[in-house]
Amino acid sequence: MFSWIKTVASQPLYLVAVLLGAGLVVLGWVLGYRRTRGAARSRLVLFTAVVLVLAGGFYFTHVQPLLGMVNLGLDLQGGIHVVMEGVDTPERPVTEEGMRKVVEVIRRRVDGMGVTEPIIQRQGARRIIVELPGIKNPDQAVQLIGRTAVLAFKDPEGNTVVTGDDLLSADAQVGPGGEYVVALKFKGEGARRFADATTKFVGQQIAIYLDEELVQSPVVQGPIPTGEAIIRGYDTYEEAKRVAAVLTSGALPVKLQIVENRTVSATLGSDSIARSKVAAAVAVTLILLFLIVHYRVPGLVAAFALGIYALLFLGALVVLDATLTLPGIAGVLLGMGMAVDANIIIFERVREELRTGRTARSAIDTGFAHSLRTIIDSNVTTIIAAVVLYYFGTGPIRGFAVTLLVGVAATVVTGVFITRYLLRLVMDSALFGNVRALWGLKG
């Protein structure tokens, strides 16, 4: 108890004030909930839900925007689009196995660059498409992914001691003096040959070649029996990291020729996002107006649930680490349309039940129960289509499928559960006397 008080007392004054204020609010809410019954309790819960959603909406749109945490695809944040073609050489003819290995090598190199959501795919028998979103130095990236990367350590007599095939690992590190280095570790027979060479040529140079270009010629200070060596001389950590990525991924088994190198401007992506925001704002405004004018208070509840849908949707994209592309934005708007469709189906069914003379609570329960089957069936068919698109599609098509699947899940949660719960609260709160007028019915 005393340790807890000491912990609180050690915090800044404003933080202590916020914690105490939050504690008082929670305590007051609990006491109010326990002392109220019936309509008063429903009004308290409804008011709390509205405050929490509005606060959450403000926080996740202004303080910590969820949209800013979502990965953006090549068409939204810019990057490079490269098409490479395998070229036959006497030593390395283009084969299916060779092209498959090329894709694996390029993928390892791209992973070493730390690029988020790259696209690396085959196009026909000889071509490979590489799309890297968010790349700031396109020329450097293209050089890295297409580099042959043959590493060779040669002794003073010109004999190759070890090659890249003998490498176990290559890591960029910061040395004790703050210099940037690449730490190499050789394996098996390569480690033994390296130990023999460093023992034999103490005081002499062992040259390091990368793609037949001399990297440097360090002087052997003493035998290196552990098979671990360091390459120095890098100006930046990023440079050391790129070399380590190339060495680790190995040599390309097929010679590649760049046939297309296109840079997608980030400005174009920003323009697409701005236009999409305008389109989404117009579409959502019109939809909300229709719901509120046609369905009155339930339409307002549906609009409120649509805000929850947007938060759930963006939160799911962040949790799933999904990438948003232009087709993905289309999936977002399609998902919102489906959420509205679900509400319309439910509201029309509830209206029918009210016309038969049922009470509001009974009409809501019956209307939701009868609408559930239709909503589930329509969403199942959409899920099947999205799964097929994801399985057979690539790149933006997969992005569209993912956003569509997330949208379907958010639709079911908001349309079937949240909207129903909110409508019950509104009915039980007795805020509106004429139930039929509340649903936009005459009489």
Coordinates of C-alpha atoms in Angstrom, one line a residue:
M1 CA 0.0 0.0 0.0
F2 CA 2.7 2.4 1.0
S3 CA 4.9 1.5 -2.0
W4 CA 1.9 2.2 -4.3
I5 CA 1.5 5.7 -2.7
K6 CA 5.2 6.3 -3.1
T7 CA 5.0 5.3 -6.8
V8 CA 2.1 7.7 -7.4
A9 CA 3.8 10.5 -5.5
S10 CA 7.0 10.1 -7.6
Q11 CA 5.0 10.9 -10.8
P12 CA 4.7 14.5 -12.3
L13 CA 1.9 16.5 -10.7
Y14 CA -0.2 16.7 -13.9
L15 CA -0.1 12.9 -14.3
V16 CA -1.2 12.5 -10.6
A17 CA -4.1 14.9 -11.2
V18 CA -5.2 13.1 -14.4
L19 CA -5.1 9.7 -12.6
L20 CA -7.1 11.1 -9.6
G21 CA -9.6 12.7 -11.9
A22 CA -10.0 9.5 -13.9
G23 CA -10.4 7.5 -10.7
L24 CA -13.1 9.9 -9.4
V25 CA -15.0 9.7 -12.8
V26 CA -14.9 5.9 -12.7
L27 CA -16.0 5.8 -9.1
G28 CA -18.8 8.2 -9.8
W29 CA -20.0 6.2 -12.7
V30 CA -20.0 2.9 -10.8
L31 CA -22.0 4.5 -7.9
G32 CA -24.4 6.1 -10.4
Y33 CA -24.9 2.8 -12.2
R34 CA -25.6 0.9 -8.9
R35 CA -28.1 3.5 -7.7
T36 CA -30.1 3.8 -11.0
R37 CA -32.6 1.4 -12.5
G38 CA -34.6 1.1 -15.7
A39 CA -34.7 4.1 -18.0
A40 CA -32.2 6.1 -15.9
R41 CA -29.6 3.4 -16.0
S42 CA -30.1 3.1 -19.8
R43 CA -29.6 6.8 -20.2
L44 CA -26.4 6.6 -18.1
V45 CA -25.0 3.8 -20.2
L46 CA -26.0 5.5 -23.5
F47 CA -24.4 8.8 -22.4
T48 CA -21.2 6.9 -21.4
A49 CA -21.1 5.1 -24.7
V50 CA -21.5 8.4 -26.7
V51 CA -18.7 10.1 -24.6
L52 CA -16.3 7.1 -25.0
V53 CA -16.8 6.8 -28.8
L54 CA -16.5 10.6 -29.3
A55 CA -13.3 10.7 -27.1
G56 CA -11.9 7.6 -29.0
G57 CA -12.8 9.2 -32.3
F58 CA -11.0 12.4 -31.4
Y59 CA -8.0 10.6 -30.1
F60 CA -7.6 8.3 -33.1
T61 CA -8.1 11.0 -35.6
H62 CA -6.3 14.0 -34.1
V63 CA -3.9 12.8 -31.3
Q64 CA -2.8 9.4 -32.6
P65 CA -4.3 9.1 -36.0
L66 CA -4.9 5.5 -36.9
L67 CA -4.6 6.3 -40.6
G68 CA -1.1 7.4 -40.0
M69 CA -0.2 4.0 -38.6
V70 CA -1.5 2.1 -41.6
N71 CA 1.1 0.9 -44.1
L72 CA 0.6 2.6 -47.5
G73 CA 1.2 0.9 -50.8
L74 CA 3.4 2.0 -53.7
D75 CA 0.5 3.9 -55.3
L76 CA -0.1 6.0 -52.2
Q77 CA 3.4 6.7 -50.7
G78 CA 5.5 6.5 -53.9
G79 CA 8.5 4.2 -54.6
I80 CA 10.0 2.3 -57.5
H81 CA 8.7 -0.2 -60.0
V82 CA 11.4 -2.3 -61.6
V83 CA 11.1 -5.0 -64.3
M84 CA 14.2 -7.2 -64.7
E85 CA 14.7 -9.8 -67.4
G86 CA 17.0 -12.8 -67.2
V87 CA 19.8 -12.8 -69.9
D88 CA 21.5 -16.0 -71.1
T89 CA 25.3 -16.2 -70.7
P90 CA 27.6 -19.1 -71.5
E91 CA 28.2 -19.6 -67.8
R92 CA 24.7 -19.0 -66.5
P93 CA 21.8 -19.8 -68.9
V94 CA 18.3 -18.8 -67.9
T95 CA 16.4 -21.7 -66.5
E96 CA 13.2 -22.1 -64.5
E97 CA 15.2 -23.2 -61.4
G98 CA 17.6 -20.3 -61.8
M99 CA 14.8 -17.7 -62.1
R100 CA 13.1 -19.2 -59.0
K101 CA 16.4 -18.8 -57.0
V102 CA 16.7 -15.2 -58.3
V103 CA 13.4 -14.4 -56.8
E104 CA 14.5 -15.8 -53.5
V105 CA 17.8 -13.9 -53.5
I106 CA 16.1 -10.6 -54.4
R107 CA 13.5 -11.2 -51.6
R108 CA 16.3 -11.7 -49.1
R109 CA 18.1 -8.5 -50.3
V110 CA 14.8 -6.5 -50.1
D111 CA 14.2 -7.9 -46.6
G112 CA 17.6 -6.7 -45.6
M113 CA 16.7 -3.2 -46.8
G114 CA 13.8 -3.1 -44.3
V115 CA 11.2 -2.3 -47.0
T116 CA 7.6 -2.7 -45.8
E117 CA 5.3 -4.7 -48.0
P118 CA 7.4 -5.1 -51.1
I119 CA 6.0 -6.9 -54.2
I120 CA 8.4 -9.4 -55.9
Q121 CA 6.7 -11.6 -58.5
R122 CA 7.5 -13.4 -61.7
Q123 CA 6.1 -12.2 -65.1
G124 CA 6.4 -14.9 -67.7
A125 CA 9.4 -17.2 -67.9
R126 CA 12.2 -14.6 -67.8
R127 CA 11.0 -11.4 -66.1
I128 CA 10.6 -10.4 -62.5
I129 CA 8.6 -7.4 -61.2
V130 CA 9.9 -5.6 -58.1
E131 CA 7.9 -2.9 -56.4
L132 CA 9.4 -1.1 -53.4
P133 CA 7.2 1.4 -51.6
G134 CA 8.7 4.3 -49.7
I135 CA 12.2 4.1 -51.2
K136 CA 14.0 7.4 -51.0
N137 CA 17.0 6.5 -53.1
P138 CA 15.7 4.6 -56.2
D139 CA 19.1 4.3 -58.0
Q140 CA 20.8 2.8 -54.9
A141 CA 17.9 0.4 -54.4
V142 CA 18.0 -0.8 -58.0
Q143 CA 21.7 -1.3 -57.8
L144 CA 21.3 -3.4 -54.7
I145 CA 18.6 -5.7 -55.9
G146 CA 20.2 -6.4 -59.2
R147 CA 23.8 -6.7 -58.1
T148 CA 25.6 -9.9 -58.8
A149 CA 27.5 -9.8 -55.5
V150 CA 30.4 -12.3 -55.8
L151 CA 32.6 -12.0 -52.8
A152 CA 36.2 -13.2 -52.8
F153 CA 39.1 -13.0 -50.4
K154 CA 42.4 -13.3 -52.2
D155 CA 45.8 -13.9 -50.8
P156 CA 49.0 -11.9 -51.8
E157 CA 49.6 -14.6 -54.5
G158 CA 46.2 -14.0 -56.1
N159 CA 44.6 -17.2 -55.0
T160 CA 41.0 -17.1 -53.8
V161 CA 40.9 -18.1 -50.1
V162 CA 37.2 -18.0 -49.4
T163 CA 34.1 -16.8 -51.3
G164 CA 30.6 -15.8 -50.5
D165 CA 29.5 -19.4 -50.5
D166 CA 31.7 -19.9 -47.4
L167 CA 29.8 -17.2 -45.5
L168 CA 27.7 -18.1 -42.5
S169 CA 26.6 -14.5 -41.7
A170 CA 27.3 -10.9 -42.5
D171 CA 26.1 -8.2 -40.1
A172 CA 26.4 -4.4 -40.1
Q173 CA 27.7 -3.2 -36.7
V174 CA 29.1 -0.2 -35.0
G175 CA 32.6 -0.8 -33.8
P176 CA 34.1 0.3 -30.5
G177 CA 35.4 3.5 -32.0
G178 CA 32.1 4.4 -33.5
E179 CA 33.1 3.2 -37.0
Y180 CA 30.7 1.3 -39.2
V181 CA 31.8 -2.2 -40.1
V182 CA 30.5 -5.5 -41.6
A183 CA 31.2 -8.5 -39.3
L184 CA 31.7 -11.7 -41.3
K185 CA 31.6 -15.2 -40.0
F186 CA 32.8 -18.1 -42.2
K187 CA 31.6 -21.7 -41.9
G188 CA 33.2 -25.1 -42.0
E189 CA 35.9 -25.5 -44.6
G190 CA 35.9 -21.8 -45.4
A191 CA 36.7 -20.9 -41.8
R192 CA 39.6 -23.4 -41.8
R193 CA 41.0 -22.0 -45.1
F194 CA 40.7 -18.5 -43.8
A195 CA 42.5 -19.5 -40.6
D196 CA 45.3 -21.1 -42.6
A197 CA 45.7 -18.0 -44.9
T198 CA 45.7 -15.5 -42.0
T199 CA 48.3 -17.7 -40.3
K200 CA 50.5 -17.9 -43.4
F201 CA 50.3 -14.2 -44.4
V202 CA 50.7 -12.4 -41.2
G203 CA 51.9 -8.8 -41.9
Q204 CA 50.7 -9.0 -45.6
Q205 CA 47.5 -8.0 -47.3
I206 CA 44.5 -10.2 -48.1
A207 CA 42.4 -8.3 -50.7
I208 CA 38.6 -8.3 -50.5
Y209 CA 36.8 -8.2 -53.9
L210 CA 33.1 -7.6 -54.5
D211 CA 32.0 -8.3 -58.0
E212 CA 35.6 -8.2 -59.1
E213 CA 36.0 -4.7 -57.6
L214 CA 38.6 -4.2 -54.9
V215 CA 36.9 -3.2 -51.7
Q216 CA 40.0 -3.0 -49.6
S217 CA 43.2 -4.7 -48.8
P218 CA 43.5 -5.1 -45.0
V219 CA 46.8 -6.2 -43.5
V220 CA 46.6 -9.4 -41.5
Q221 CA 47.5 -8.4 -37.9
G222 CA 47.6 -12.0 -36.7
P223 CA 46.1 -15.4 -37.3
I224 CA 42.2 -15.5 -37.2
P225 CA 41.4 -19.1 -36.2
T226 CA 37.8 -18.4 -35.3
G227 CA 36.7 -17.7 -38.9
E228 CA 35.4 -14.3 -37.9
A229 CA 36.5 -11.1 -39.8
I230 CA 35.5 -7.5 -40.1
I231 CA 35.4 -5.2 -43.1
R232 CA 35.9 -1.6 -42.3
G233 CA 35.8 1.7 -44.2
Y234 CA 32.0 2.5 -44.5
D235 CA 30.9 6.1 -44.2
T236 CA 27.4 5.4 -42.9
Y237 CA 25.6 2.5 -41.1
E238 CA 23.2 2.2 -44.0
E239 CA 26.1 1.6 -46.4
A240 CA 27.4 -1.2 -44.2
K241 CA 23.9 -2.6 -43.9
R242 CA 23.4 -2.7 -47.7
V243 CA 26.7 -4.5 -48.2
A244 CA 25.8 -7.0 -45.5
A245 CA 22.4 -7.6 -47.1
V246 CA 24.0 -8.3 -50.5
L247 CA 26.7 -10.6 -49.0
T248 CA 24.1 -12.5 -46.9
S249 CA 21.7 -13.1 -49.8
G250 CA 24.4 -14.5 -52.0
A251 CA 25.1 -14.2 -55.7
L252 CA 22.4 -14.1 -58.4
P253 CA 22.3 -17.4 -60.3
V254 CA 21.2 -15.6 -63.5
K255 CA 22.3 -12.4 -65.1
L256 CA 19.6 -9.8 -65.0
Q257 CA 18.9 -6.8 -67.3
I258 CA 16.7 -3.9 -66.2
V259 CA 14.0 -3.4 -68.9
E260 CA 11.9 -0.9 -67.0
N261 CA 12.7 1.4 -64.0
R262 CA 9.9 3.7 -63.0
T263 CA 9.8 5.9 -60.0
V264 CA 6.3 6.6 -58.6
S265 CA 6.2 10.0 -57.1
A266 CA 5.1 10.4 -53.5
T267 CA 3.3 13.6 -54.7
L268 CA 1.1 11.4 -56.9
G269 CA 0.4 9.3 -53.8
S270 CA -0.5 12.3 -51.7
D271 CA -2.8 13.6 -54.4
S272 CA -4.5 10.2 -54.6
I273 CA -5.0 10.2 -50.8
A274 CA -6.4 13.7 -50.8
R275 CA -8.8 12.9 -53.6
S276 CA -9.8 9.7 -51.8
K277 CA -10.5 11.6 -48.6
V278 CA -12.8 14.0 -50.4
A279 CA -14.6 11.2 -52.1
A280 CA -15.0 9.3 -48.8
A281 CA -16.2 12.5 -47.0
V282 CA -18.8 13.2 -49.7
A283 CA -20.0 9.6 -49.8
V284 CA -20.2 9.2 -46.1
T285 CA -22.1 12.6 -45.7
L286 CA -24.7 11.6 -48.3
I287 CA -25.1 8.2 -46.7
L288 CA -25.6 9.6 -43.2
L289 CA -28.1 12.2 -44.5
F290 CA -30.1 9.5 -46.1
L291 CA -30.1 7.3 -43.0
I292 CA -31.1 10.2 -40.7
V293 CA -33.8 11.7 -43.0
H294 CA -35.3 8.3 -43.8
Y295 CA -35.0 6.4 -40.5
R296 CA -34.9 9.3 -38.0
V297 CA -33.4 8.3 -34.6
P298 CA -32.4 4.7 -35.7
G299 CA -30.6 6.4 -38.7
L300 CA -28.7 8.5 -36.2
V301 CA -27.8 5.4 -34.2
A302 CA -26.6 3.8 -37.5
A303 CA -24.5 6.8 -38.2
F304 CA -23.0 6.5 -34.7
A305 CA -22.3 2.8 -35.3
L306 CA -20.7 3.7 -38.7
G307 CA -18.2 5.8 -36.7
I308 CA -17.4 2.8 -34.6
Y309 CA -17.1 0.7 -37.8
A310 CA -14.4 3.1 -39.1
L311 CA -12.4 2.9 -35.9
L312 CA -12.7 -0.9 -35.8
F313 CA -11.7 -1.1 -39.5
L314 CA -8.6 1.1 -39.2
G315 CA -7.6 -0.6 -35.9
A316 CA -7.8 -4.0 -37.6
L317 CA -5.6 -2.8 -40.5
V318 CA -3.0 -1.6 -38.0
V319 CA -3.1 -4.8 -36.0
L320 CA -2.9 -7.0 -39.1
D321 CA -0.1 -4.8 -40.4
A322 CA -2.0 -4.6 -43.7
T323 CA -1.1 -2.3 -46.6
L324 CA -3.5 0.2 -47.9
T325 CA -3.5 0.8 -51.7
L326 CA -5.9 2.7 -54.0
P327 CA -7.9 -0.5 -54.7
G328 CA -7.8 -1.0 -50.9
I329 CA -9.5 2.3 -50.4
A330 CA -12.2 1.1 -52.8
G331 CA -12.6 -1.9 -50.6
V332 CA -13.0 0.4 -47.6
L333 CA -15.8 2.3 -49.2
L334 CA -17.4 -0.9 -50.4
G335 CA -17.3 -2.2 -46.8
M336 CA -18.9 0.9 -45.5
G337 CA -21.7 0.5 -48.1
M338 CA -22.2 -3.1 -46.9
A339 CA -22.4 -1.9 -43.3
V340 CA -25.1 0.6 -44.3
D341 CA -26.9 -2.2 -46.3
A342 CA -27.0 -4.3 -43.2
N343 CA -28.6 -1.5 -41.2
I344 CA -31.2 -0.8 -43.9
I345 CA -32.2 -4.5 -44.0
I346 CA -32.6 -4.6 -40.2
F347 CA -34.5 -1.3 -40.0
E348 CA -37.0 -2.2 -42.6
R349 CA -37.6 -5.5 -40.9
V350 CA -38.1 -3.7 -37.5
R351 CA -40.5 -1.3 -39.2
E352 CA -42.5 -4.3 -40.5
E353 CA -42.7 -5.7 -37.0
L354 CA -43.9 -2.3 -35.6
R355 CA -46.6 -2.1 -38.2
T356 CA -48.0 -5.5 -36.9
G357 CA -48.5 -3.9 -33.5
R358 CA -45.5 -5.2 -31.6
T359 CA -43.8 -3.2 -28.9
A360 CA -40.5 -1.4 -29.7
R361 CA -38.4 -3.9 -27.8
S362 CA -40.1 -6.9 -29.3
A363 CA -39.9 -5.4 -32.8
I364 CA -36.2 -4.8 -32.5
D365 CA -35.5 -8.3 -31.2
T366 CA -37.7 -9.9 -33.9
G367 CA -36.4 -7.7 -36.6
F368 CA -32.8 -8.4 -35.8
A369 CA -33.5 -12.2 -35.5
H370 CA -35.2 -12.3 -38.9
S371 CA -32.6 -10.1 -40.6
L372 CA -29.6 -12.0 -39.3
R373 CA -29.8 -14.9 -41.8
T374 CA -30.0 -12.5 -44.8
I375 CA -27.0 -10.4 -43.5
I376 CA -24.9 -13.5 -42.8
D377 CA -25.7 -15.1 -46.2
S378 CA -24.8 -11.9 -48.1
N379 CA -21.5 -11.5 -46.2
V380 CA -20.6 -15.2 -46.7
T381 CA -20.8 -14.7 -50.5
T382 CA -18.6 -11.6 -50.2
I383 CA -16.1 -13.5 -48.1
I384 CA -15.9 -16.3 -50.7
A385 CA -15.2 -13.7 -53.4
A386 CA -12.5 -12.0 -51.3
V387 CA -10.8 -15.2 -50.4
V388 CA -10.6 -16.2 -54.1
L389 CA -9.2 -12.8 -54.9
Y390 CA -6.6 -13.0 -52.2
Y391 CA -5.6 -16.6 -53.2
F392 CA -5.2 -16.0 -56.9
G393 CA -4.5 -12.2 -56.9
T394 CA -1.2 -10.4 -56.4
G395 CA -0.2 -6.9 -55.1
P396 CA -3.1 -4.4 -55.1
I397 CA -5.7 -7.1 -55.8
R398 CA -4.7 -8.8 -52.5
G399 CA -4.8 -5.5 -50.7
F400 CA -8.4 -5.0 -52.0
A401 CA -9.3 -8.5 -50.8
V402 CA -7.8 -7.9 -47.3
T403 CA -9.7 -4.6 -46.8
L404 CA -12.9 -6.3 -48.0
L405 CA -12.5 -9.1 -45.5
V406 CA -11.8 -6.7 -42.7
G407 CA -14.8 -4.6 -43.8
V408 CA -17.1 -7.7 -43.7
A409 CA -16.0 -8.6 -40.2
A410 CA -16.5 -5.0 -39.0
T411 CA -19.9 -4.9 -40.7
V412 CA -21.1 -8.0 -38.8
V413 CA -19.8 -6.6 -35.5
T414 CA -21.3 -3.2 -35.8
G415 CA -24.5 -4.1 -37.7
V416 CA -25.5 -7.1 -35.8
F417 CA -24.2 -6.5 -32.3
I418 CA -23.4 -2.8 -31.7
T419 CA -26.4 -1.3 -33.5
R420 CA -28.8 -3.7 -31.8
Y421 CA -27.4 -2.9 -28.4
L422 CA -27.5 0.9 -29.0
L423 CA -31.1 0.7 -30.3
R424 CA -32.2 -1.2 -27.1
L425 CA -30.6 1.5 -25.0
V426 CA -32.4 4.2 -26.9
M427 CA -35.7 2.4 -26.5
D428 CA -35.1 1.6 -22.8
S429 CA -34.0 5.1 -22.0
A430 CA -37.5 6.5 -22.7
L431 CA -36.0 9.6 -24.3
F432 CA -38.6 9.5 -27.1
G433 CA -42.3 9.0 -26.4
N434 CA -43.8 8.2 -29.8
V435 CA -42.0 5.1 -30.9
R436 CA -43.6 5.0 -34.4
A437 CA -42.5 8.6 -35.1
L438 CA -39.0 7.6 -33.8
W439 CA -38.8 5.0 -36.6
G440 CA -40.3 7.4 -39.2
L441 CA -43.7 5.8 -39.2
K442 CA -47.0 7.6 -39.4
G443 CA -49.8 7.2 -36.9

